[in-house]
Amino acid sequence: MQRVLRISRQRASLAVALLLSATLVACFSEPERQPIGTTYPMPSQQASGNAGAPPSQSPSVPPPVIQSPPLQTNYPKTIQDSGVSSAALYLYKQAQAARAAGHADQALALLQRALHVDPRNAFIWQSLADTQLNLQQPDQAEAAAQKSSSLGRGNPYVDAGNWRIIAAARQAQGDTSGAMRAQAQADQSARALSASP
Amino acid sequence: MARKIPSRRSSANQSGPWLNRLLVAGIVAASLALVAFAISLVKLDQDVRTRFAAVRWVLPAQIYAAPLELYPGAPISLAELKTELDRLGYRGADELYGPGSYVAGKNEIRIDLRAFNYWDGPRDERRIAVGGDAKGLGLVRVLGSDEKLDLVRLDPMLIGSIYPTRSGEDRVLVKLGEVPKLLPQTLVLVEDHGFYDHSGISIRGILRAAFANLRAGRTKEGASTITQQLVRNLFLTKAQTFKRKITEAFMSLLLERHVSKDDILEAYLNEVSLGQDGPRAVHGFGLASQFYFNKPINELQPQEVALLVAIVKGPSLYNPRRNPDLVLARRNLILKLMGDAGYIRPDEVEAAIASPLGVAKAGSGGAERYPGFVDLVRRQLNGLYKEEDLTNEGLRVFTTLDPRVQDALETRVVADLPELEKSRRLPADTLEAAGVVTSVEGGEVLAAVGGRDTRYEGFNRAIDAQRPIGSLAKPFLYLTALSDPDRFNLQTMLNDEPIDLKLPNGQIWSPKNYDHQLHGPTPLYMALAKSYNLPTVALGLQVGINPVRHTFSAAGFDNVPEVPSIFLGAIGMAPLDVAQIYSTLAAGGYETPLLAIREVLTKDGQPLSRYGFKVKQALPEGPVYLTTWAMRKVIELGTARWAASVLPPGQVFAGKTGTTEDMRDSWFAGFGADRVAVIWVGRDDNKPIGLDGAAGALRIWGRLMRDLHARGIDPLAPADVEEAAIDPQTGLRADQACGGSIVVPFMRGHVPEQYAACADAAKSGPLNWLKDIFK
């Protein structure tokens, strides 16, 4: 596409100066201030990479890598501590029982009903992911586990389980290296938990 | 004379064999006719048998709303619960008298819950007590025991059906065993007293009718038995011809030979026409009970039974909504007959006669209540099932509709449009509106309104009105930029300067700010909050068109043209499409295709399909959080400040106004923690309305979110985001020494290193020399 851009007054100097300063600052900064966390694909790369195709299908957007926030001690360890309503807890327990009895289908219906009552509970989402794994829906299981981690906002007790589910889900989809990365994350979360008081 | 004698003789001689021949011919003809008659009778007999056996009721799919869950702590006041029960056709009383009744106390409502077949199994009738107050529900317990319940569902409301468009035939099938005995008793008493004695036709009835008609000199009375009426409705035309009547009589006699009286009666109960509702024909007592009384058939009271039987005489003339006096008189006559026959006690007759008609308002009678939403359900089903399966197979479709949300949305649209018209001195009924409300985490459509006439079944603006979305597009451009934290953050300064773009077709595009002012360099978040066009286009040109299209696509909308004007929202979208992409933002970047259906069951309750929570992470969570933060500023200090005056204080919501050229469309889309709502206001003829997004759609949106008790956003940042105090003047870091600093989120590791001049840290830092450059 041909496009002529005419900006009447160039005021890029400030931006350049800012950029320069940022670079300089980066040089002077302490080592622990290195950027950590997720590296997202550049938008332009995404566009050229799969123009037209729904990009969301690509697992190229990884779940947030939980490294940076210091491990807090007040994260809920179990669903009972998570401020869940008694109604959602009741359904969650029924779902666990149904799953234990081999009725994953029933468990799924119960968990979805629980999510109608308590849509932002990380433990219920995790159980949903686990159930979807039972039902041979690994793509759904992986997404639900990611969602659980997001809602857990760094809760390591939830994350450890979610990485384990993601590892299994990727393995089931034939993504061995992805599964290994997830397993490494699971192990790391588990180590962090055992190290914390 | 002489000539006459032989002639007479000869005629006598010849007449003997001629008469004989005639007689023989007559006998032969009669025999042949008898044989032909017998053959035709045998054929008719076969015909009746096969046709009756093959009768397949047209059973339109039944559409249910989501059931209301009752549990301790549920955010429903007792008053709201009572409204909900009324809506479901539960009857308030002094004591529970059967399923479908409730007793409202000050701190408790006792309910006799109806039995209902849910998708995950049946629930029997049970009596419960629900405690609570004006804020929410308390203890839920089983009446007559100490058993506490963790949660219990109300039965879901029937909100519509998918009936065949040609015949309009709609029905809810009932079995004779499920119907209160009084109904068939009364029907037989009034329509065909000798039903259990005759063999299909009633000679006495025919004679009586013939006599009455003779006296009146015209057809005044029919003599059809219930069997004849059924035969006519099922197999024959309504034409008043002699041949049709003879065929009907014979078919009735034959039918009675093969089919029991009970089966005939049950078929009649389901076939008889009992009213018309626009294009929809109400067939059978099961649907009529819903249509006229908004309750299941087993809860009918004597006066209601009498009324439905009164309608059988002629559903058009005896329409209780149109001719209430006529129907009341006939109902009372029937009640007296019921009393005389001993079906009800004299005191019951008296009480029933004293009671009003009790017919539910048109449109509130159970079905076809929410045409805009049912239309959406129909479309989602159409891709999955054949049309005739939907209209004929009696599928039970459980949807995501929340009647409380739907009512709130309808109320706002109906109440606020006249006010908006007045504010711009527009003639009444000039404006149109459409709206969609979805749940944040589940991606469920909770409500949809397709126009200000919320009962209209035609053009559905929520799904079909493709209008340019204006600035509603901006968050997706800003999100694209913020996904590249090496280049952009919320504090990145954007130029607010005139831009002229040469388009591929040679035209020059010169966007302007809405206020036709220039505001100087503006922080990125402020450009979004104030919806400045020029900084937005400048940002768009840095980001590129395709990455922005890509973001739209990831959020759930693919059809975005490859032109720079998409930065300012030159994209045609329906409110439902907007709800889709805003839902993805609201859910932290997790996309869920918006669903209106949860479960589909066969008429026997076998599950056919389940539509679960299908999520996928489509957009990166951190940048979505930053974008949402800027959208919070839209309400805090930007174009949608008005909303703060109606939203609950202390709660945080995010949204965006949208206005199109010459103010032809007024949009607002926004969300809290649990609800996404999109409102469009405009005109069908696409003329300017004089309202921008803030003056129009925002008014409806703000009050709607208030009415819904929508919860504010959970402001906890995701793990890959960190917050820092920033000096708003310079966009550099601030500390306690700086006055008026704001806390801004950044992608982790991308907080500006540089401190502003006001900060203590800056004074001790090694970069004072650099800072001086900026002074």
Coordinates of N, CA and C in Angstrom, one line a residue, chain B residues 156-287:
Chain B
P156 N -36.5 -23.5 35.3 CA -36.2 -22.5 34.3 C -37.5 -22.0 33.6
M157 N -37.5 -20.8 33.2 CA -38.7 -20.2 32.5 C -38.7 -20.6 31.0
L158 N -39.9 -21.0 30.5 CA -40.0 -21.3 29.1 C -40.1 -19.9 28.4
I159 N -39.1 -19.7 27.5 CA -39.1 -18.3 26.9 C -39.5 -18.3 25.5
G160 N -39.7 -19.4 24.9 CA -40.1 -19.4 23.5 C -40.0 -20.8 22.9
S161 N -40.3 -20.9 21.6 CA -40.3 -22.2 20.9 C -39.9 -21.9 19.5
I162 N -39.5 -23.0 18.8 CA -39.1 -22.8 17.4 C -40.2 -23.5 16.6
Y163 N -41.2 -22.8 16.2 CA -42.4 -23.4 15.5 C -42.2 -23.2 14.0
P164 N -42.9 -24.2 13.2 CA -42.7 -24.0 11.8 C -43.3 -22.7 11.3
T165 N -42.6 -22.0 10.4 CA -43.0 -20.7 10.0 C -44.3 -20.8 9.2
R166 N -44.5 -21.9 8.4 CA -45.6 -21.9 7.5 C -46.9 -22.1 8.2
S167 N -47.0 -23.1 9.1 CA -48.3 -23.4 9.8 C -48.3 -22.6 11.1
G168 N -47.2 -22.2 11.6 CA -47.2 -21.5 12.9 C -47.6 -22.4 14.1
E169 N -47.7 -23.7 13.8 CA -48.3 -24.6 14.8 C -47.3 -24.8 16.0
D170 N -47.8 -24.4 17.2 CA -47.0 -24.6 18.4 C -47.8 -25.4 19.4
R171 N -47.0 -26.2 20.2 CA -47.7 -27.0 21.1 C -46.8 -27.5 22.2
V172 N -47.3 -27.8 23.4 CA -46.6 -28.5 24.4 C -47.3 -29.8 24.7
L173 N -46.7 -30.9 24.4 CA -47.4 -32.2 24.5 C -47.7 -32.6 25.9
V174 N -49.0 -33.0 26.1 CA -49.3 -33.5 27.5 C -49.9 -35.0 27.4
K175 N -49.7 -35.7 28.5 CA -50.3 -37.1 28.5 C -51.5 -37.0 29.4
L176 N -52.5 -37.8 29.1 CA -53.8 -37.8 29.8 C -53.6 -37.9 31.3
G177 N -52.6 -38.8 31.7 CA -52.3 -39.1 33.1 C -51.8 -37.8 33.8
E178 N -51.2 -36.9 33.1 CA -50.6 -35.7 33.8 C -51.5 -34.6 33.9
V179 N -52.7 -34.7 33.2 CA -53.6 -33.6 33.2 C -54.6 -33.7 34.4
P180 N -54.9 -32.6 35.1 CA -55.9 -32.8 36.2 C -57.2 -33.4 35.6
K181 N -57.7 -34.3 36.4 CA -58.9 -35.1 35.9 C -60.0 -34.1 35.5
L182 N -60.1 -33.0 36.2 CA -61.2 -32.1 36.0 C -61.3 -31.6 34.5
L183 N -60.1 -31.5 33.9 CA -60.1 -31.0 32.5 C -60.8 -31.9 31.5
P184 N -60.4 -33.2 31.4 CA -61.1 -34.1 30.5 C -62.6 -34.2 30.9
Q185 N -62.9 -34.3 32.2 CA -64.3 -34.4 32.6 C -65.1 -33.3 32.1
T186 N -64.6 -32.1 32.3 CA -65.3 -30.9 31.9 C -65.4 -30.8 30.4
L187 N -64.4 -31.1 29.7 CA -64.4 -31.1 28.2 C -65.5 -32.0 27.7
V188 N -65.5 -33.2 28.2 CA -66.6 -34.2 27.8 C -68.0 -33.7 28.1
L189 N -68.1 -33.1 29.3 CA -69.4 -32.6 29.8 C -69.9 -31.5 28.9
V190 N -69.0 -30.6 28.4 CA -69.4 -29.5 27.6 C -69.5 -29.8 26.1
E191 N -68.5 -30.5 25.6 CA -68.3 -30.7 24.2 C -69.1 -31.9 23.6
D192 N -69.1 -32.9 24.5 CA -69.6 -34.2 23.9 C -70.1 -35.1 25.1
H193 N -71.3 -34.8 25.6 CA -71.7 -35.4 26.8 C -71.8 -36.9 26.7
G194 N -72.1 -37.4 25.5 CA -72.2 -38.9 25.4 C -71.0 -39.5 24.9
F195 N -69.8 -38.9 25.1 CA -68.6 -39.4 24.5 C -68.3 -40.8 24.9
Y196 N -68.5 -41.2 26.1 CA -68.2 -42.5 26.5 C -69.2 -43.6 26.1
D197 N -70.4 -43.1 25.5 CA -71.4 -44.1 25.1 C -71.5 -44.2 23.6
H198 N -71.2 -43.2 22.9 CA -71.4 -43.3 21.4 C -70.3 -44.1 20.8
S199 N -70.5 -44.4 19.5 CA -69.4 -45.1 18.8 C -68.8 -44.3 17.7
G200 N -68.7 -43.0 18.0 CA -68.0 -42.1 17.1 C -68.9 -41.0 16.6
I201 N -70.1 -41.3 16.3 CA -71.1 -40.2 16.0 C -72.3 -40.4 17.0
S202 N -73.0 -39.3 17.1 CA -74.1 -39.3 18.1 C -75.4 -39.0 17.3
I203 N -76.2 -40.0 17.1 CA -77.5 -39.9 16.4 C -78.4 -38.8 17.0
R204 N -78.4 -38.9 18.4 CA -79.3 -38.0 19.1 C -78.8 -36.5 18.9
G205 N -77.5 -36.4 18.9 CA -76.9 -35.1 18.7 C -77.2 -34.5 17.3
I206 N -77.1 -35.4 16.3 CA -77.4 -35.0 14.9 C -78.9 -34.5 14.8
L207 N -79.8 -35.4 15.4 CA -81.2 -35.0 15.3 C -81.5 -33.7 16.0
R208 N -80.9 -33.5 17.2 CA -81.1 -32.3 17.9 C -80.6 -31.1 17.1
A209 N -79.4 -31.2 16.5 CA -78.9 -30.1 15.8 C -79.7 -29.9 14.5
A210 N -80.1 -30.9 13.9 CA -80.9 -30.8 12.7 C -82.2 -30.0 13.0
F211 N -82.8 -30.4 14.1 CA -84.1 -29.7 14.5 C -83.8 -28.2 14.8
A212 N -82.7 -28.0 15.5 CA -82.4 -26.6 15.9 C -82.1 -25.8 14.6
N213 N -81.4 -26.4 13.7 CA -81.0 -25.7 12.5 C -82.3 -25.4 11.6
L214 N -83.2 -26.4 11.6 CA -84.4 -26.3 10.8 C -85.2 -25.1 11.4
R215 N -85.3 -25.1 12.7 CA -86.1 -24.0 13.3 C -85.4 -22.6 13.0
A216 N -84.1 -22.6 13.0 CA -83.4 -21.3 12.8 C -83.3 -21.0 11.4
G217 N -83.5 -22.0 10.5 CA -83.4 -21.7 9.1 C -82.0 -21.6 8.6
R218 N -81.0 -21.9 9.4 CA -79.6 -21.8 9.0 C -78.8 -22.8 9.9
T219 N -77.5 -22.9 9.6 CA -76.7 -23.8 10.4 C -76.4 -23.1 11.7
K220 N -77.0 -23.5 12.8 CA -76.8 -22.8 14.0 C -76.0 -23.7 15.0
E221 N -76.2 -25.0 14.9 CA -75.6 -25.9 15.9 C -74.9 -27.0 15.2
G222 N -73.7 -27.4 15.6 CA -73.0 -28.5 15.0 C -73.3 -29.7 15.9
A223 N -73.1 -30.9 15.4 CA -73.4 -32.1 16.2 C -72.2 -33.0 16.3
S224 N -71.0 -32.3 16.1 CA -69.8 -33.1 16.1 C -69.4 -33.7 17.4
T225 N -69.1 -34.9 17.5 CA -68.6 -35.5 18.7 C -67.1 -35.1 18.8
I226 N -66.5 -35.4 20.0 CA -65.1 -35.2 20.1 C -64.3 -36.0 19.1
T227 N -64.7 -37.2 18.8 CA -64.1 -38.0 17.8 C -64.1 -37.4 16.5
Q228 N -65.3 -36.9 16.1 CA -65.5 -36.2 14.8 C -64.6 -35.0 14.7
Q229 N -64.6 -34.2 15.7 CA -63.7 -33.0 15.7 C -62.3 -33.4 15.5
L230 N -61.8 -34.4 16.2 CA -60.5 -34.9 16.1 C -60.2 -35.3 14.7
V231 N -61.1 -36.2 14.1 CA -60.9 -36.7 12.8 C -60.8 -35.5 11.8
R232 N -61.7 -34.5 12.0 CA -61.6 -33.4 11.1 C -60.3 -32.6 11.2
N233 N -59.9 -32.4 12.4 CA -58.6 -31.6 12.6 C -57.4 -32.3 12.1
L234 N -57.4 -33.7 12.3 CA -56.2 -34.4 11.9 C -56.2 -34.7 10.5
F235 N -57.3 -35.1 9.9 CA -57.3 -35.7 8.5 C -58.0 -35.0 7.4
L236 N -58.9 -34.1 7.8 CA -59.8 -33.5 6.8 C -59.7 -32.0 6.8
T237 N -60.4 -31.4 5.7 CA -60.4 -30.0 5.7 C -61.6 -29.5 6.5
K238 N -61.6 -28.2 6.6 CA -62.7 -27.6 7.4 C -63.9 -27.3 6.6
A239 N -63.8 -27.6 5.3 CA -64.9 -27.2 4.3 C -66.2 -27.8 4.8
Q240 N -67.3 -27.1 4.7 CA -68.6 -27.5 5.1 C -69.4 -28.2 4.0
T241 N -68.8 -29.3 3.4 CA -69.5 -30.0 2.3 C -70.1 -31.3 2.8
F242 N -71.1 -31.7 2.1 CA -71.8 -32.9 2.5 C -70.8 -34.1 2.5
K243 N -70.0 -34.2 1.4 CA -69.1 -35.3 1.2 C -68.1 -35.4 2.4
R244 N -67.6 -34.2 2.8 CA -66.7 -34.2 3.9 C -67.3 -34.7 5.2
K245 N -68.6 -34.3 5.4 CA -69.3 -34.7 6.6 C -69.5 -36.2 6.6
I246 N -69.9 -36.7 5.5 CA -70.1 -38.2 5.4 C -68.8 -38.9 5.7
T247 N -67.7 -38.5 5.0 CA -66.4 -39.1 5.3 C -66.0 -39.0 6.7
E248 N -66.2 -37.8 7.3 CA -65.9 -37.6 8.7 C -66.7 -38.6 9.6
A249 N -67.9 -38.8 9.3 CA -68.8 -39.7 10.1 C -68.2 -41.1 10.1
F250 N -67.9 -41.5 8.9 CA -67.5 -42.9 8.7 C -66.1 -43.1 9.3
M251 N -65.2 -42.1 9.1 CA -63.9 -42.2 9.7 C -64.0 -42.2 11.2
S252 N -64.9 -41.5 11.8 CA -65.1 -41.4 13.2 C -65.5 -42.8 13.8
L253 N -66.5 -43.4 13.1 CA -66.9 -44.7 13.5 C -65.8 -45.7 13.4
L254 N -65.0 -45.6 12.3 CA -63.9 -46.6 12.2 C -62.8 -46.3 13.2
L255 N -62.5 -45.1 13.5 CA -61.4 -44.8 14.4 C -61.8 -45.4 15.8
E256 N -63.1 -45.2 16.2 CA -63.5 -45.8 17.5 C -63.3 -47.3 17.6
R257 N -63.3 -47.9 16.4 CA -63.1 -49.4 16.4 C -61.7 -49.8 16.8
H258 N -60.8 -48.9 16.5 CA -59.4 -49.3 16.7 C -58.7 -48.6 17.9
V259 N -59.2 -47.4 18.3 CA -58.5 -46.6 19.2 C -59.4 -46.5 20.5
S260 N -58.7 -46.5 21.7 CA -59.5 -46.4 22.9 C -60.0 -45.0 23.1
K261 N -61.0 -44.9 23.9 CA -61.6 -43.5 24.2 C -60.5 -42.6 24.8
D262 N -59.7 -43.2 25.7 CA -58.6 -42.4 26.3 C -57.6 -41.9 25.3
D263 N -57.3 -42.7 24.4 CA -56.3 -42.3 23.3 C -56.9 -41.2 22.5
I264 N -58.2 -41.3 22.2 CA -58.9 -40.3 21.4 C -58.9 -39.0 22.2
L265 N -59.2 -39.1 23.4 CA -59.3 -37.9 24.3 C -57.9 -37.2 24.4
E266 N -56.9 -38.0 24.6 CA -55.5 -37.5 24.7 C -55.1 -36.8 23.5
A267 N -55.4 -37.4 22.3 CA -55.1 -36.8 21.0 C -55.8 -35.5 20.9
Y268 N -57.1 -35.5 21.3 CA -57.9 -34.2 21.2 C -57.3 -33.1 22.1
L269 N -56.9 -33.5 23.3 CA -56.3 -32.5 24.2 C -55.0 -31.8 23.6
N270 N -54.3 -32.6 22.8 CA -53.1 -32.0 22.2 C -53.3 -31.4 20.8
E271 N -54.4 -31.7 20.2 CA -54.6 -31.2 18.8 C -55.5 -29.9 18.8
V272 N -56.4 -29.8 19.7 CA -57.4 -28.7 19.5 C -56.8 -27.3 19.5
S273 N -57.3 -26.5 18.6 CA -56.8 -25.2 18.5 C -57.4 -24.3 19.5
L274 N -56.5 -23.5 20.2 CA -57.0 -22.8 21.4 C -56.6 -21.3 21.4
G275 N -56.1 -20.8 20.2 CA -55.8 -19.4 20.1 C -54.8 -19.1 19.1
Q276 N -54.6 -17.8 18.9 CA -53.6 -17.4 17.9 C -52.8 -16.3 18.5
D277 N -51.5 -16.3 18.3 CA -50.6 -15.3 18.9 C -49.7 -14.8 17.7
G278 N -50.2 -13.8 17.0 CA -49.5 -13.4 15.8 C -49.4 -14.5 14.8
P279 N -48.2 -14.9 14.4 CA -48.1 -16.0 13.4 C -48.2 -17.3 14.1
R280 N -48.3 -17.3 15.4 CA -48.2 -18.6 16.1 C -49.6 -19.1 16.4
A281 N -49.8 -20.4 16.1 CA -51.1 -21.0 16.4 C -50.9 -21.9 17.7
V282 N -51.8 -21.6 18.7 CA -51.7 -22.3 20.0 C -52.5 -23.6 19.9
H283 N -51.8 -24.7 19.9 CA -52.5 -26.0 19.8 C -52.4 -26.7 21.2
G284 N -53.5 -27.3 21.6 CA -53.5 -28.2 22.7 C -53.5 -27.4 24.1
F285 N -54.0 -28.2 25.1 CA -54.2 -27.6 26.4 C -52.8 -27.3 27.1
G286 N -51.8 -28.1 26.8 CA -50.5 -27.9 27.5 C -50.0 -26.5 27.2
L287 N -50.0 -26.2 25.9 CA -49.5 -24.8 25.6 C -50.4 -23.7 26.0

